[in-house]
Amino acid sequence: MGKRGRREKKTRDVFVGRPFEGLATEAEWVALRELVPAATAPLALADHPDRPVILTTVLPMALPALVKPDGRILLSVQMPARSGDLSRDLATVLEDALRAEPGNYVGATGLPGPGPRLQDLLADDGQLDVTVHSTFDYWLDDPRPDDPEIAGSLEQANSSILPTVAVPSAPAAYWCQVTEKAHLRWVLPEPEDVALDALARLHAAGDLALGSTGRYVGAFRAHGLLAPVWDLPRDPEPAEYEQPLADLAKRYADAVAVTDPLNSAERRARDGLRGRQLTLR
């Protein structure tokens, strides 16, 4: 057959707005992808139940995955995206890591072809039990690297971490300290429109504050979910916001349950909140 008769098949890229939809802790996946600097969570695989896999926020040199000499796989949720479907990207890297020899890494490649997504590979519906770390020392099996270059690189990475603490009153809620203040960031599990309407109801009723000191400042839009942000004073400990967040979570759940159309004040509040959104890509 001549060249004119041969056509190479091209992989078609499809954008998926909620790549983690269907996973049991979708909001936690989004938080680890976009908001938390250093954290890990064990993953259970449906077809390889005895293979240890650890989800991590980032890896050295932005690697997608590492295979430790003992066979443990470290999978980076913050790896550079390859396509419009982050779930397919991560599944491709995970499959490559399963085939890799111990002691190797999985590098970046091109657009993945058709195949399974995370939702197809994970057992327990992708449930995450997250551990937040104050350093990236968990990258190494030996906490005291002999190589000065590795030690220097690790020290530089550690210096970039914003102090971050999970606030257990609500799933996917994290306190973090910045220069002159602190923030509380909470990834909401409902679709964007549902979450925004609920926040608008609270704002119109004057119920969107976090306790007496937490001021709502806006929201991130990330992977089809909303992550509202509150400014906090720097001094109080994260534990002091557990009860205020529990109270806010109850008010938010009540607002989500309301099915009546927004009234005029709530619509105005929604328009104002929409203007304070920032999309993370």
XYZ file of C-alpha atoms in Angstrom:
281
model
C 0.000 0.000 0.000
C 1.344 3.451 -0.917
C 1.890 6.301 1.454
C -1.415 7.851 0.443
C -3.249 4.722 1.574
C -1.598 4.575 4.991
C -2.784 6.798 7.795
C -1.366 6.753 11.278
C -3.886 6.651 14.068
C -3.711 9.755 16.217
C -4.593 9.779 19.873
C -7.436 12.197 20.490
C -7.115 14.333 23.610
C -10.343 14.760 25.572
C -10.701 17.269 28.401
C -12.194 15.890 31.623
C -13.285 18.662 33.969
C -13.560 16.408 37.047
C -10.805 13.818 36.605
C -11.200 12.434 40.136
C -14.994 12.121 40.007
C -16.119 8.720 41.260
C -13.260 8.324 43.726
C -14.485 8.064 47.320
C -12.419 11.021 48.503
C -12.461 13.169 45.370
C -11.975 16.378 47.353
C -8.841 14.992 49.038
C -7.366 14.092 45.633
C -7.946 17.679 44.495
C -6.419 19.058 47.705
C -3.279 16.935 47.310
C -3.004 17.912 43.652
C -3.375 21.651 44.185
C -3.106 22.794 47.814
C -0.948 20.552 50.020
C 2.842 20.776 49.603
C 4.030 17.547 51.252
C 1.782 14.590 52.004
C 1.440 10.868 51.367
C -1.367 8.300 51.310
C -1.242 4.542 50.698
C -3.106 3.259 47.654
C -4.658 -0.187 47.208
C -4.687 -1.632 43.684
C -7.529 -3.822 42.488
C -5.373 -6.247 40.456
C -2.155 -6.017 42.512
C -3.343 -6.108 46.135
C 0.090 -7.042 47.495
C 2.034 -4.324 45.647
C 2.723 -1.350 47.949
C 1.897 1.975 46.289
C 2.199 5.349 48.006
C 0.575 8.461 46.589
C 2.716 11.524 47.208
C 2.207 15.170 46.404
C 5.530 15.656 44.595
C 8.761 13.783 43.873
C 12.322 14.980 43.207
C 12.793 16.682 39.823
C 8.998 16.578 39.329
C 9.218 12.881 38.447
C 5.866 11.176 37.857
C 6.837 8.023 39.779
C 9.691 6.232 41.530
C 10.091 2.498 42.083
C 12.092 1.860 45.226
C 14.656 -0.986 45.369
C 12.204 -2.991 47.486
C 9.479 -2.584 44.852
C 7.449 0.149 46.545
C 5.948 2.611 44.062
C 5.776 6.334 44.824
C 3.228 8.027 42.532
C 3.167 11.835 42.309
C -0.290 13.388 42.117
C 1.302 16.744 41.233
C 3.133 15.326 38.207
C 2.954 17.480 35.063
C -0.236 16.774 33.134
C 0.166 14.951 29.808
C -3.385 15.256 28.516
C -6.788 16.700 29.301
C -7.595 13.755 31.559
C -5.389 13.757 34.655
C -6.880 10.451 35.825
C -5.755 8.723 32.627
C -2.311 10.361 32.947
C -1.853 9.040 36.475
C -3.103 5.590 35.505
C -0.599 5.447 32.638
C 2.263 6.355 34.965
C 1.090 3.795 37.510
C 0.970 1.052 34.870
C 4.490 2.013 33.694
C 5.714 1.874 37.294
C 4.226 -1.601 37.754
C 6.285 -2.784 34.768
C 9.486 -0.982 35.782
C 12.366 -2.731 37.495
C 12.996 -1.863 41.161
C 15.335 1.078 41.612
C 14.131 2.904 38.493
C 11.850 5.862 37.845
C 9.087 6.667 35.386
C 9.775 9.750 33.294
C 7.473 12.002 31.343
C 6.210 10.798 27.962
C 3.730 12.037 25.393
C -0.036 11.891 25.188
C -1.301 8.559 26.573
C -3.412 6.355 24.350
C -6.761 4.824 25.299
C -6.680 2.770 28.470
C -7.751 2.540 32.091
C -8.111 5.499 34.431
C -7.369 5.657 38.152
C -10.967 4.711 38.852
C -10.331 1.402 37.036
C -7.070 0.536 38.797
C -7.723 1.419 42.435
C -9.432 -0.720 45.034
C -11.539 0.787 47.821
C -12.786 3.429 45.349
C -9.613 5.487 45.779
C -10.094 6.125 49.501
C -7.252 8.247 50.900
C -5.786 8.206 54.400
C -3.574 11.289 54.196
C -0.459 11.994 56.253
C 0.820 15.573 56.023
C 4.608 15.985 56.328
C 6.643 18.990 57.382
C 9.580 17.961 55.138
C 10.265 15.868 52.050
C 12.574 13.550 53.984
C 10.193 10.692 53.195
C 11.596 10.720 49.657
C 14.702 8.945 50.940
C 15.107 5.579 52.613
C 18.134 6.956 54.463
C 17.192 10.211 56.224
C 20.836 11.320 56.172
C 22.042 11.278 52.558
C 25.821 11.099 52.152
C 25.753 12.847 48.784
C 26.094 16.633 49.355
C 24.187 17.359 46.127
C 21.223 15.249 47.239
C 21.332 16.755 50.726
C 21.406 20.280 49.266
C 18.527 19.552 46.896
C 16.447 18.127 49.740
C 17.199 21.121 51.955
C 16.137 23.489 49.177
C 12.893 21.566 48.647
C 12.158 21.560 52.375
C 12.641 25.313 52.579
C 9.845 25.833 50.028
C 7.163 24.108 52.125
C 4.469 26.296 53.646
C 3.565 24.931 57.100
C 0.348 22.989 56.499
C -1.922 21.089 58.889
C -5.108 19.118 58.220
C -8.138 20.376 60.151
C -10.133 17.189 60.825
C -13.504 18.888 61.381
C -14.143 18.615 57.640
C -12.631 16.418 54.912
C -10.046 18.074 52.648
C -9.674 21.145 54.900
C -6.159 22.474 55.504
C -4.677 25.283 57.576
C -1.517 26.813 56.129
C 0.751 29.595 57.311
C 1.931 32.308 54.952
C 4.091 35.343 55.683
C 1.894 37.652 57.758
C -1.193 35.500 58.263
C -2.670 32.053 57.896
C -5.294 30.589 55.576
C -7.846 27.828 55.822
C -8.537 26.149 52.487
C -11.374 23.665 52.199
C -12.116 21.658 49.041
C -15.872 21.113 48.901
C -17.100 17.748 47.559
C -20.152 19.028 45.673
C -20.059 20.161 42.019
C -19.071 23.808 41.554
C -22.576 25.167 40.920
C -24.073 23.391 43.939
C -21.231 24.537 46.196
C -21.437 28.120 44.932
C -25.183 28.310 45.547
C -24.707 27.011 49.100
C -21.934 29.523 49.788
C -24.166 32.285 48.379
C -26.982 31.341 50.773
C -24.539 31.512 53.689
C -23.049 34.806 52.538
C -26.454 36.439 52.119
C -27.372 35.321 55.649
C -24.084 36.591 57.100
C -23.021 33.031 57.982
C -19.900 32.606 55.846
C -17.322 33.651 58.445
C -15.111 31.045 60.130
C -15.642 31.714 63.800
C -14.987 35.256 65.005
C -11.659 35.752 63.184
C -11.860 33.869 59.880
C -12.727 36.153 56.949
C -13.845 34.657 53.637
C -11.655 36.005 50.834
C -12.476 33.926 47.760
C -12.263 30.464 46.246
C -10.099 28.388 43.948
C -11.729 26.451 41.125
C -9.861 23.171 40.665
C -10.812 20.037 38.725
C -14.529 20.740 38.879
C -14.668 21.539 42.609
C -14.527 24.724 44.675
C -11.965 25.388 47.402
C -13.041 28.420 49.470
C -10.343 30.286 51.404
C -10.526 32.163 54.699
C -7.928 34.638 55.982
C -6.935 33.923 59.578
C -4.708 35.613 62.126
C -1.246 34.078 62.177
C -1.023 33.438 65.915
C -3.820 30.923 66.774
C -2.977 27.234 66.442
C -4.786 25.191 63.758
C -6.620 23.213 66.444
C -8.422 26.382 67.493
C -10.331 26.334 64.195
C -11.663 22.793 64.538
C -14.915 23.804 66.242
C -15.531 26.897 64.066
C -15.012 24.722 60.974
C -17.342 22.034 62.331
C -20.010 24.709 62.853
C -19.455 26.119 59.367
C -19.564 22.613 57.844
C -22.967 22.086 59.476
C -24.289 25.396 58.110
C -22.892 24.552 54.681
C -24.511 21.079 54.659
C -27.838 22.656 55.590
C -27.449 25.162 52.741
C -26.637 22.400 50.254
C -29.836 20.601 51.263
C -32.016 23.604 50.357
C -33.659 23.079 46.967
C -35.551 26.369 46.621
C -34.288 28.798 43.947
C -31.965 31.524 45.182
C -33.732 34.723 46.168
C -32.575 38.120 44.917
C -30.154 38.713 47.817
C -28.647 35.250 47.378
C -28.266 35.789 43.627
C -26.405 39.034 44.286
C -24.236 37.221 46.807
C -23.499 34.488 44.257
C -22.458 37.067 41.656
C -20.111 38.652 44.171
C -18.603 35.311 45.169
C -18.138 34.319 41.541
C -16.051 37.449 41.022
C -13.664 36.269 43.752
C -12.838 32.918 42.166
C -9.475 31.907 40.754
C -9.077 28.882 38.482
C -6.111 26.589 39.180
C -4.733 24.751 36.164
